[in-house]
Amino acid sequence: MIPNVLELAKTFIVGALPPGGVAVDGTVGNGYDTVFLAEQVGAEGRVYGFDIQDEALERTRSLLEAMELTERVTLVHASHALLTDFLPPDVTFHAGMFNLGYLPHGDKTIITQRESTLTALDQTFARLVKGGVLTIVIYPGHEGGNDEAEAVVAWAKNFPPEQAKVVWYQPLNSRRPAPSLVALQKRGQSVV
Ligand SMILES: C[S@@+](CC[C@H](N)C(=O)[O-])C[C@H]1O[C@@H](n2cnc3c(N)ncnc32)[C@H](O)[C@@H]1O
């Protein structure tokens, strides 16, 4: 089976995120990725989730409560670009997930922005453990999305190969601008 971008992102994450591990969801949105990460880390692990919208955090809080996962998740109402300001320096990640763009079923004018996204990706990569994985689903379809998607791809392409294995996965024959996946794995001994 050829997975879609989100399925492949999750496969990469599963390979790097052990029970008891730590993950960051850089774009909490409706909370589906946060729930996935919380299930992966188990009761002993921790997930940090960032979003700038109250609406997204409220939806995610409700979902986590319904699934009894609240205890293992810290939700932060702030831009992912401020990750370093909000998390103590000793917090490192086995995995980071970014799903860019706008909140589905929300305000489509509030979108992730190229500069803050790149800042957040740098900060997240810096805190990855060796073998840790960072996945970024990029959307070229909305206004501003293509600009951001190109910037993320350029950022990833220029990554020093001795620091990370970097891949880009995308549909080739889509009729519309389709999401694609950029993924990085920090070089070093794998943790799982
Ligand atoms: C495509 S949605 C994320 C989907 C989500 N991961 C899920 O599972 O439902 C993108 C989210 O990024 C959020 N966002 C936009 N700019 C942000 C920023 N600077 N920092 C953190 N989140 C941001 C939006 O508010 C939106 O909720």
PDB file of C-alpha atoms and ligand atoms in Angstrom:
ATOM      1  CA  MET A   1       0.000   0.000   0.000  1.00  0.00           C
ATOM      2  CA  ILE A   2       1.275   3.478  -0.842  1.00  0.00           C
ATOM      3  CA  PRO A   3       0.537   5.625   2.222  1.00  0.00           C
ATOM      4  CA  ASN A   4      -0.708   9.205   2.072  1.00  0.00           C
ATOM      5  CA  VAL A   5       1.549  11.903   3.520  1.00  0.00           C
ATOM      6  CA  LEU A   6       0.022  11.836   6.983  1.00  0.00           C
ATOM      7  CA  GLU A   7       0.125   8.049   7.198  1.00  0.00           C
ATOM      8  CA  LEU A   8       3.795   8.071   6.211  1.00  0.00           C
ATOM      9  CA  ALA A   9       4.550  10.817   8.726  1.00  0.00           C
ATOM     10  CA  LYS A  10       2.987   8.661  11.452  1.00  0.00           C
ATOM     11  CA  THR A  11       4.985   5.619  10.366  1.00  0.00           C
ATOM     12  CA  PHE A  12       8.213   7.613  10.698  1.00  0.00           C
ATOM     13  CA  ILE A  13       7.140   8.913  14.109  1.00  0.00           C
ATOM     14  CA  VAL A  14       6.234   5.450  15.406  1.00  0.00           C
ATOM     15  CA  GLY A  15       9.765   4.298  14.568  1.00  0.00           C
ATOM     16  CA  ALA A  16      11.346   7.037  16.659  1.00  0.00           C
ATOM     17  CA  LEU A  17       8.969   7.655  19.565  1.00  0.00           C
ATOM     18  CA  PRO A  18       9.153   5.064  22.347  1.00  0.00           C
ATOM     19  CA  PRO A  19       6.679   4.594  25.206  1.00  0.00           C
ATOM     20  CA  GLY A  20       7.715   7.102  27.866  1.00  0.00           C
ATOM     21  CA  GLY A  21       9.127   9.377  25.161  1.00  0.00           C
ATOM     22  CA  VAL A  22       8.602  13.070  24.527  1.00  0.00           C
ATOM     23  CA  ALA A  23       7.060  14.688  21.462  1.00  0.00           C
ATOM     24  CA  VAL A  24       6.003  18.114  20.278  1.00  0.00           C
ATOM     25  CA  ASP A  25       3.014  18.923  18.087  1.00  0.00           C
ATOM     26  CA  GLY A  26       3.900  22.292  16.554  1.00  0.00           C
ATOM     27  CA  THR A  27       0.409  22.843  15.118  1.00  0.00           C
ATOM     28  CA  VAL A  28      -2.251  21.354  17.397  1.00  0.00           C
ATOM     29  CA  GLY A  29      -5.292  22.306  15.281  1.00  0.00           C
ATOM     30  CA  ASN A  30      -8.178  19.894  15.869  1.00  0.00           C
ATOM     31  CA  GLY A  31      -5.970  17.704  18.025  1.00  0.00           C
ATOM     32  CA  TYR A  32      -5.809  14.536  15.950  1.00  0.00           C
ATOM     33  CA  ASP A  33      -2.017  14.543  15.738  1.00  0.00           C
ATOM     34  CA  THR A  34      -1.757  15.440  19.423  1.00  0.00           C
ATOM     35  CA  VAL A  35      -3.928  12.427  20.280  1.00  0.00           C
ATOM     36  CA  PHE A  36      -1.795  10.200  18.068  1.00  0.00           C
ATOM     37  CA  LEU A  37       1.378  11.389  19.806  1.00  0.00           C
ATOM     38  CA  ALA A  38      -0.186  11.047  23.264  1.00  0.00           C
ATOM     39  CA  GLU A  39      -1.162   7.455  22.510  1.00  0.00           C
ATOM     40  CA  GLN A  40       2.355   6.695  21.311  1.00  0.00           C
ATOM     41  CA  VAL A  41       4.141   8.077  24.384  1.00  0.00           C
ATOM     42  CA  GLY A  42       1.839   6.285  26.821  1.00  0.00           C
ATOM     43  CA  ALA A  43       1.102   7.223  30.415  1.00  0.00           C
ATOM     44  CA  GLU A  44       4.773   7.825  31.266  1.00  0.00           C
ATOM     45  CA  GLY A  45       5.479  10.075  28.289  1.00  0.00           C
ATOM     46  CA  ARG A  46       4.763  13.723  27.494  1.00  0.00           C
ATOM     47  CA  VAL A  47       3.474  15.687  24.547  1.00  0.00           C
ATOM     48  CA  TYR A  48       3.811  19.453  24.180  1.00  0.00           C
ATOM     49  CA  GLY A  49       1.370  21.086  21.788  1.00  0.00           C
ATOM     50  CA  PHE A  50       1.425  24.640  20.418  1.00  0.00           C
ATOM     51  CA  ASP A  51      -1.301  26.621  18.673  1.00  0.00           C
ATOM     52  CA  ILE A  52      -2.097  30.320  18.410  1.00  0.00           C
ATOM     53  CA  GLN A  53      -5.883  29.809  18.297  1.00  0.00           C
ATOM     54  CA  ASP A  54      -8.126  29.371  21.327  1.00  0.00           C
ATOM     55  CA  GLU A  55     -10.585  27.488  19.178  1.00  0.00           C
ATOM     56  CA  ALA A  56      -7.993  24.869  18.234  1.00  0.00           C
ATOM     57  CA  LEU A  57      -6.852  24.399  21.813  1.00  0.00           C
ATOM     58  CA  GLU A  58     -10.443  24.103  23.084  1.00  0.00           C
ATOM     59  CA  ARG A  59     -11.302  21.448  20.498  1.00  0.00           C
ATOM     60  CA  THR A  60      -8.118  19.567  21.367  1.00  0.00           C
ATOM     61  CA  ARG A  61      -8.768  19.811  25.095  1.00  0.00           C
ATOM     62  CA  SER A  62     -12.228  18.294  24.613  1.00  0.00           C
ATOM     63  CA  LEU A  63     -10.839  15.491  22.493  1.00  0.00           C
ATOM     64  CA  LEU A  64      -8.091  14.707  24.996  1.00  0.00           C
ATOM     65  CA  GLU A  65     -10.612  14.691  27.852  1.00  0.00           C
ATOM     66  CA  ALA A  66     -12.920  12.353  25.983  1.00  0.00           C
ATOM     67  CA  MET A  67     -10.014   9.993  25.379  1.00  0.00           C
ATOM     68  CA  GLU A  68      -8.608  10.354  28.915  1.00  0.00           C
ATOM     69  CA  LEU A  69      -5.263  11.557  27.594  1.00  0.00           C
ATOM     70  CA  THR A  70      -5.183  14.992  29.226  1.00  0.00           C
ATOM     71  CA  GLU A  71      -2.611  14.069  31.867  1.00  0.00           C
ATOM     72  CA  ARG A  72       0.168  13.412  29.400  1.00  0.00           C
ATOM     73  CA  VAL A  73      -0.263  16.549  27.278  1.00  0.00           C
ATOM     74  CA  THR A  74       0.804  20.146  27.904  1.00  0.00           C
ATOM     75  CA  LEU A  75      -1.014  22.577  25.614  1.00  0.00           C
ATOM     76  CA  VAL A  76       0.616  25.959  25.031  1.00  0.00           C
ATOM     77  CA  HIS A  77      -1.362  28.909  23.659  1.00  0.00           C
ATOM     78  CA  ALA A  78       1.496  30.496  21.743  1.00  0.00           C
ATOM     79  CA  SER A  79       3.305  30.463  18.449  1.00  0.00           C
ATOM     80  CA  HIS A  80       5.571  27.503  17.858  1.00  0.00           C
ATOM     81  CA  ALA A  81       8.277  30.095  17.096  1.00  0.00           C
ATOM     82  CA  LEU A  82       8.348  30.757  20.864  1.00  0.00           C
ATOM     83  CA  LEU A  83       9.000  27.128  21.753  1.00  0.00           C
ATOM     84  CA  THR A  84      12.329  27.981  23.366  1.00  0.00           C
ATOM     85  CA  ASP A  85      10.676  30.617  25.568  1.00  0.00           C
ATOM     86  CA  PHE A  86       8.032  28.223  26.859  1.00  0.00           C
ATOM     87  CA  LEU A  87       9.931  24.966  27.385  1.00  0.00           C
ATOM     88  CA  PRO A  88      12.798  24.535  29.835  1.00  0.00           C
ATOM     89  CA  PRO A  89      16.142  23.979  28.059  1.00  0.00           C
ATOM     90  CA  ASP A  90      16.415  20.372  29.271  1.00  0.00           C
ATOM     91  CA  VAL A  91      13.268  19.287  27.395  1.00  0.00           C
ATOM     92  CA  THR A  92      14.281  17.234  24.351  1.00  0.00           C
ATOM     93  CA  PHE A  93      12.086  15.421  21.828  1.00  0.00           C
ATOM     94  CA  HIS A  94      12.028  11.998  20.237  1.00  0.00           C
ATOM     95  CA  ALA A  95       9.611  13.350  17.656  1.00  0.00           C
ATOM     96  CA  GLY A  96       8.134  16.566  16.327  1.00  0.00           C
ATOM     97  CA  MET A  97       5.071  16.925  14.100  1.00  0.00           C
ATOM     98  CA  PHE A  98       4.094  19.988  12.092  1.00  0.00           C
ATOM     99  CA  ASN A  99       0.987  19.986   9.935  1.00  0.00           C
ATOM    100  CA  LEU A 100       1.031  23.420   8.310  1.00  0.00           C
ATOM    101  CA  GLY A 101      -1.724  25.616   6.909  1.00  0.00           C
ATOM    102  CA  TYR A 102      -5.075  26.606   8.457  1.00  0.00           C
ATOM    103  CA  LEU A 103      -7.385  25.047  11.025  1.00  0.00           C
ATOM    104  CA  PRO A 104      -9.797  22.698   9.225  1.00  0.00           C
ATOM    105  CA  HIS A 105     -13.399  23.864   9.920  1.00  0.00           C
ATOM    106  CA  GLY A 106     -11.976  27.093  11.321  1.00  0.00           C
ATOM    107  CA  ASP A 107     -10.763  30.513  10.195  1.00  0.00           C
ATOM    108  CA  LYS A 108      -8.938  29.903   6.908  1.00  0.00           C
ATOM    109  CA  THR A 109      -7.224  33.273   7.046  1.00  0.00           C
ATOM    110  CA  ILE A 110      -5.156  32.255  10.080  1.00  0.00           C
ATOM    111  CA  ILE A 111      -2.324  30.249   8.577  1.00  0.00           C
ATOM    112  CA  THR A 112       1.162  29.189   9.503  1.00  0.00           C
ATOM    113  CA  GLN A 113       3.732  31.695   8.234  1.00  0.00           C
ATOM    114  CA  ARG A 114       7.037  31.057   6.542  1.00  0.00           C
ATOM    115  CA  GLU A 115       9.305  32.897   8.984  1.00  0.00           C
ATOM    116  CA  SER A 116       7.772  31.628  12.219  1.00  0.00           C
ATOM    117  CA  THR A 117       7.556  28.118  10.790  1.00  0.00           C
ATOM    118  CA  LEU A 118      11.264  28.083   9.940  1.00  0.00           C
ATOM    119  CA  THR A 119      12.156  29.447  13.374  1.00  0.00           C
ATOM    120  CA  ALA A 120      10.073  26.730  15.012  1.00  0.00           C
ATOM    121  CA  LEU A 121      11.568  23.988  12.852  1.00  0.00           C
ATOM    122  CA  ASP A 122      15.093  25.087  13.783  1.00  0.00           C
ATOM    123  CA  GLN A 123      14.199  25.134  17.472  1.00  0.00           C
ATOM    124  CA  THR A 124      12.549  21.732  17.281  1.00  0.00           C
ATOM    125  CA  PHE A 125      15.396  20.101  15.369  1.00  0.00           C
ATOM    126  CA  ALA A 126      17.886  21.512  17.895  1.00  0.00           C
ATOM    127  CA  ARG A 127      16.025  19.645  20.664  1.00  0.00           C
ATOM    128  CA  LEU A 128      15.673  16.319  18.867  1.00  0.00           C
ATOM    129  CA  VAL A 129      17.538  13.419  20.421  1.00  0.00           C
ATOM    130  CA  LYS A 130      19.823  11.435  18.117  1.00  0.00           C
ATOM    131  CA  GLY A 131      17.616   9.245  15.953  1.00  0.00           C
ATOM    132  CA  GLY A 132      14.682  11.576  16.620  1.00  0.00           C
ATOM    133  CA  VAL A 133      12.298  12.413  13.792  1.00  0.00           C
ATOM    134  CA  LEU A 134      10.702  15.666  12.641  1.00  0.00           C
ATOM    135  CA  THR A 135       7.817  15.511  10.144  1.00  0.00           C
ATOM    136  CA  ILE A 136       6.350  18.500   8.311  1.00  0.00           C
ATOM    137  CA  VAL A 137       3.251  18.237   6.125  1.00  0.00           C
ATOM    138  CA  ILE A 138       3.244  21.210   3.755  1.00  0.00           C
ATOM    139  CA  TYR A 139       0.255  22.550   1.818  1.00  0.00           C
ATOM    140  CA  PRO A 140       0.801  24.610  -1.350  1.00  0.00           C
ATOM    141  CA  GLY A 141      -2.949  25.005  -2.087  1.00  0.00           C
ATOM    142  CA  HIS A 142      -4.000  28.100  -0.100  1.00  0.00           C
ATOM    143  CA  GLU A 143      -2.785  31.668  -0.496  1.00  0.00           C
ATOM    144  CA  GLY A 144       0.661  31.949   1.064  1.00  0.00           C
ATOM    145  CA  GLY A 145       0.911  28.170   1.305  1.00  0.00           C
ATOM    146  CA  ASN A 146       3.113  27.716  -1.716  1.00  0.00           C
ATOM    147  CA  ASP A 147       5.564  30.323  -0.510  1.00  0.00           C
ATOM    148  CA  GLU A 148       5.799  28.586   2.864  1.00  0.00           C
ATOM    149  CA  ALA A 149       6.020  25.130   1.282  1.00  0.00           C
ATOM    150  CA  GLU A 150       8.901  26.228  -0.959  1.00  0.00           C
ATOM    151  CA  ALA A 151      10.709  27.750   2.008  1.00  0.00           C
ATOM    152  CA  VAL A 152      10.382  24.548   4.042  1.00  0.00           C
ATOM    153  CA  VAL A 153      11.643  22.431   1.150  1.00  0.00           C
ATOM    154  CA  ALA A 154      14.613  24.794   0.643  1.00  0.00           C
ATOM    155  CA  TRP A 155      15.354  24.693   4.394  1.00  0.00           C
ATOM    156  CA  ALA A 156      15.296  20.894   4.319  1.00  0.00           C
ATOM    157  CA  LYS A 157      17.346  20.575   1.116  1.00  0.00           C
ATOM    158  CA  ASN A 158      20.088  22.729   2.591  1.00  0.00           C
ATOM    159  CA  PHE A 159      20.303  20.726   5.777  1.00  0.00           C
ATOM    160  CA  PRO A 160      23.868  19.512   6.360  1.00  0.00           C
ATOM    161  CA  PRO A 161      23.804  15.772   5.516  1.00  0.00           C
ATOM    162  CA  GLU A 162      26.025  14.936   8.473  1.00  0.00           C
ATOM    163  CA  GLN A 163      23.323  16.288  10.811  1.00  0.00           C
ATOM    164  CA  ALA A 164      20.203  14.663   9.404  1.00  0.00           C
ATOM    165  CA  LYS A 165      18.761  12.257   6.900  1.00  0.00           C
ATOM    166  CA  VAL A 166      16.198  14.294   4.948  1.00  0.00           C
ATOM    167  CA  VAL A 167      13.421  13.090   2.620  1.00  0.00           C
ATOM    168  CA  TRP A 168      10.568  14.650   0.637  1.00  0.00           C
ATOM    169  CA  TYR A 169       7.502  12.566  -0.291  1.00  0.00           C
ATOM    170  CA  GLN A 170       4.859  13.852  -2.687  1.00  0.00           C
ATOM    171  CA  PRO A 171       2.195  12.746  -5.179  1.00  0.00           C
ATOM    172  CA  LEU A 172       3.383  13.289  -8.759  1.00  0.00           C
ATOM    173  CA  ASN A 173       0.149  13.212 -10.776  1.00  0.00           C
ATOM    174  CA  SER A 174      -2.307  15.139  -8.607  1.00  0.00           C
ATOM    175  CA  ARG A 175      -4.711  17.463 -10.487  1.00  0.00           C
ATOM    176  CA  ARG A 176      -4.619  20.025  -7.671  1.00  0.00           C
ATOM    177  CA  PRO A 177      -1.767  21.343  -5.505  1.00  0.00           C
ATOM    178  CA  ALA A 178      -1.309  18.447  -3.103  1.00  0.00           C
ATOM    179  CA  PRO A 179       0.212  18.237   0.356  1.00  0.00           C
ATOM    180  CA  SER A 180       3.651  16.700   0.625  1.00  0.00           C
ATOM    181  CA  LEU A 181       5.799  15.456   3.472  1.00  0.00           C
ATOM    182  CA  VAL A 182       9.247  16.637   4.482  1.00  0.00           C
ATOM    183  CA  ALA A 183      10.863  14.460   7.144  1.00  0.00           C
ATOM    184  CA  LEU A 184      14.186  14.630   8.945  1.00  0.00           C
ATOM    185  CA  GLN A 185      15.892  12.135  11.189  1.00  0.00           C
ATOM    186  CA  LYS A 186      18.738  13.382  13.345  1.00  0.00           C
ATOM    187  CA  ARG A 187      21.906  11.428  12.768  1.00  0.00           C
ATOM    188  CA  GLY A 188      23.119   9.158  15.531  1.00  0.00           C
ATOM    189  CA  GLN A 189      22.104   6.043  17.389  1.00  0.00           C
ATOM    190  CA  SER A 190      18.382   5.324  17.020  1.00  0.00           C
ATOM    191  CA  VAL A 191      16.405   5.307  20.265  1.00  0.00           C
ATOM    192  CA  VAL A 192      14.008   2.461  19.442  1.00  0.00           C
TER     193      VAL A 192
HETATM  194  C1  LIG B   1      -3.524  22.204   9.547  1.00  0.00           C
HETATM  195  S1  LIG B   1      -3.855  22.748  11.169  1.00  0.00           S
HETATM  196  C2  LIG B   1      -3.148  21.478  12.164  1.00  0.00           C
HETATM  197  C3  LIG B   1      -3.916  20.168  12.152  1.00  0.00           C
HETATM  198  C4  LIG B   1      -3.712  19.363  13.395  1.00  0.00           C
HETATM  199  N1  LIG B   1      -2.354  18.904  13.554  1.00  0.00           N
HETATM  200  C5  LIG B   1      -4.725  18.260  13.583  1.00  0.00           C
HETATM  201  O1  LIG B   1      -4.350  17.101  13.853  1.00  0.00           O
HETATM  202  O2  LIG B   1      -5.913  18.562  13.476  1.00  0.00           O
HETATM  203  C6  LIG B   1      -2.714  24.080  11.392  1.00  0.00           C
HETATM  204  C7  LIG B   1      -2.816  24.760  12.746  1.00  0.00           C
HETATM  205  O3  LIG B   1      -1.657  25.585  12.889  1.00  0.00           O
HETATM  206  C8  LIG B   1      -2.021  26.647  13.725  1.00  0.00           C
HETATM  207  N2  LIG B   1      -1.014  27.720  13.643  1.00  0.00           N
HETATM  208  C9  LIG B   1      -0.907  28.724  12.741  1.00  0.00           C
HETATM  209  N3  LIG B   1       0.170  29.481  13.023  1.00  0.00           N
HETATM  210  C10 LIG B   1       0.752  28.945  14.131  1.00  0.00           C
HETATM  211  C11 LIG B   1       1.891  29.282  14.910  1.00  0.00           C
HETATM  212  N4  LIG B   1       2.666  30.326  14.593  1.00  0.00           N
HETATM  213  N5  LIG B   1       2.178  28.515  15.985  1.00  0.00           N
HETATM  214  C12 LIG B   1       1.414  27.435  16.308  1.00  0.00           C
HETATM  215  N6  LIG B   1       0.319  27.072  15.607  1.00  0.00           N
HETATM  216  C13 LIG B   1      -0.012  27.814  14.536  1.00  0.00           C
HETATM  217  C14 LIG B   1      -3.384  27.049  13.230  1.00  0.00           C
HETATM  218  O4  LIG B   1      -4.058  27.800  14.223  1.00  0.00           O
HETATM  219  C15 LIG B   1      -4.012  25.668  12.949  1.00  0.00           C
HETATM  220  O5  LIG B   1      -4.770  25.248  14.038  1.00  0.00           O
END
